[in-house]
XYZ file of C-alpha atoms in Angstrom:
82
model
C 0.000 0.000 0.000
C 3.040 2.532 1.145
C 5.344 1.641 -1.623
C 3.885 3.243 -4.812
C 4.196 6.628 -2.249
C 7.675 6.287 -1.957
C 10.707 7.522 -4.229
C 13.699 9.448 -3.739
C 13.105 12.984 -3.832
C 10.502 12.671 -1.145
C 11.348 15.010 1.551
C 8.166 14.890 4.103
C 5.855 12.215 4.848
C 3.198 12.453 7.082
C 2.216 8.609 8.181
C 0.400 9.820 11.941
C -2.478 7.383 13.136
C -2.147 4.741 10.559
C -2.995 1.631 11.535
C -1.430 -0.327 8.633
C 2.308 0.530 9.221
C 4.583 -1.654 10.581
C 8.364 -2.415 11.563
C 9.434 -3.515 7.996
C 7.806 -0.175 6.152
C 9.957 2.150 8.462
C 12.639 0.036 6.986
C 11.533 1.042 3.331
C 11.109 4.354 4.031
C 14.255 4.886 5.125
C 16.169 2.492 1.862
C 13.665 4.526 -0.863
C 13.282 8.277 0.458
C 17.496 8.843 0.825
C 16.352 12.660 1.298
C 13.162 12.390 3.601
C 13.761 15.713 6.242
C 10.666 15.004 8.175
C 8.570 11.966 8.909
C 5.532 11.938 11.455
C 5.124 8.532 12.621
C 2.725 9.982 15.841
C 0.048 7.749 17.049
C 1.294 4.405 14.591
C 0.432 1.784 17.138
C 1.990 -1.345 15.909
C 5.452 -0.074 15.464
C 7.312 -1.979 17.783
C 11.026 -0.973 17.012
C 12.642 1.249 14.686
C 16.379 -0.482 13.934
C 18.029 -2.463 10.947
C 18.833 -5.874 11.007
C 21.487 -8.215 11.536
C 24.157 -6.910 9.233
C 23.212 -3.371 9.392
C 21.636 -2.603 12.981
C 20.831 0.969 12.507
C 17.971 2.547 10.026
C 19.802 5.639 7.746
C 18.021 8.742 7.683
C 21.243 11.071 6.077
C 18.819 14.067 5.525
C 16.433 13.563 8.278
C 15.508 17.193 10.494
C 12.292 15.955 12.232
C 11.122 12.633 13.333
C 7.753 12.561 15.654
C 6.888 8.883 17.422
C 4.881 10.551 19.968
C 2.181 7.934 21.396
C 3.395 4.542 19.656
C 2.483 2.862 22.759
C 4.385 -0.321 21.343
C 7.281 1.356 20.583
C 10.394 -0.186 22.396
C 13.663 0.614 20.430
C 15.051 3.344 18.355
C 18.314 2.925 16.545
C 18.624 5.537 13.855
C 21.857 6.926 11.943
C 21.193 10.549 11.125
């Protein structure tokens, strides 16, 4: 559903209170939107952690100015590279 949205000159995405994103689409977000500056993931309640994987443990967000997570009750780790 999120992918078709996402490309690389997309600077500010505005994701707050959706119900459908996950773990895994914070991980595409941050591989297909290199220059995202702002990204409101407010109120997403079944993000659980916001971190790479295995080989790479942190998410890249080079160009990133603003990131909101406010109430994502589930929310439990945050390992970002800005």
């Amino acid at each position: 559903v999120l992918e078709p949205f996402l490309h690389p000159g997309l600077e500010h995405l505005d994701l707050r209170y959706s119900s459908q994103i996950k773990d895994t689409d914070v991980g595409k977000i941050a591989a297909r939107c290199p220059q995202l500056k702002k990204l409101s993931l407010s109120g997403c309640a079944q993000i659980t952690s916001l971190a790479g994987n295995f080989f790479s443990p942190e998410l890249v967000f080079s160009q990133l100015e603003e990131l909101d997570l406010s109430h994502c009750p589930q929310l439990k780790t945050v390992n970002l590279r800005v």
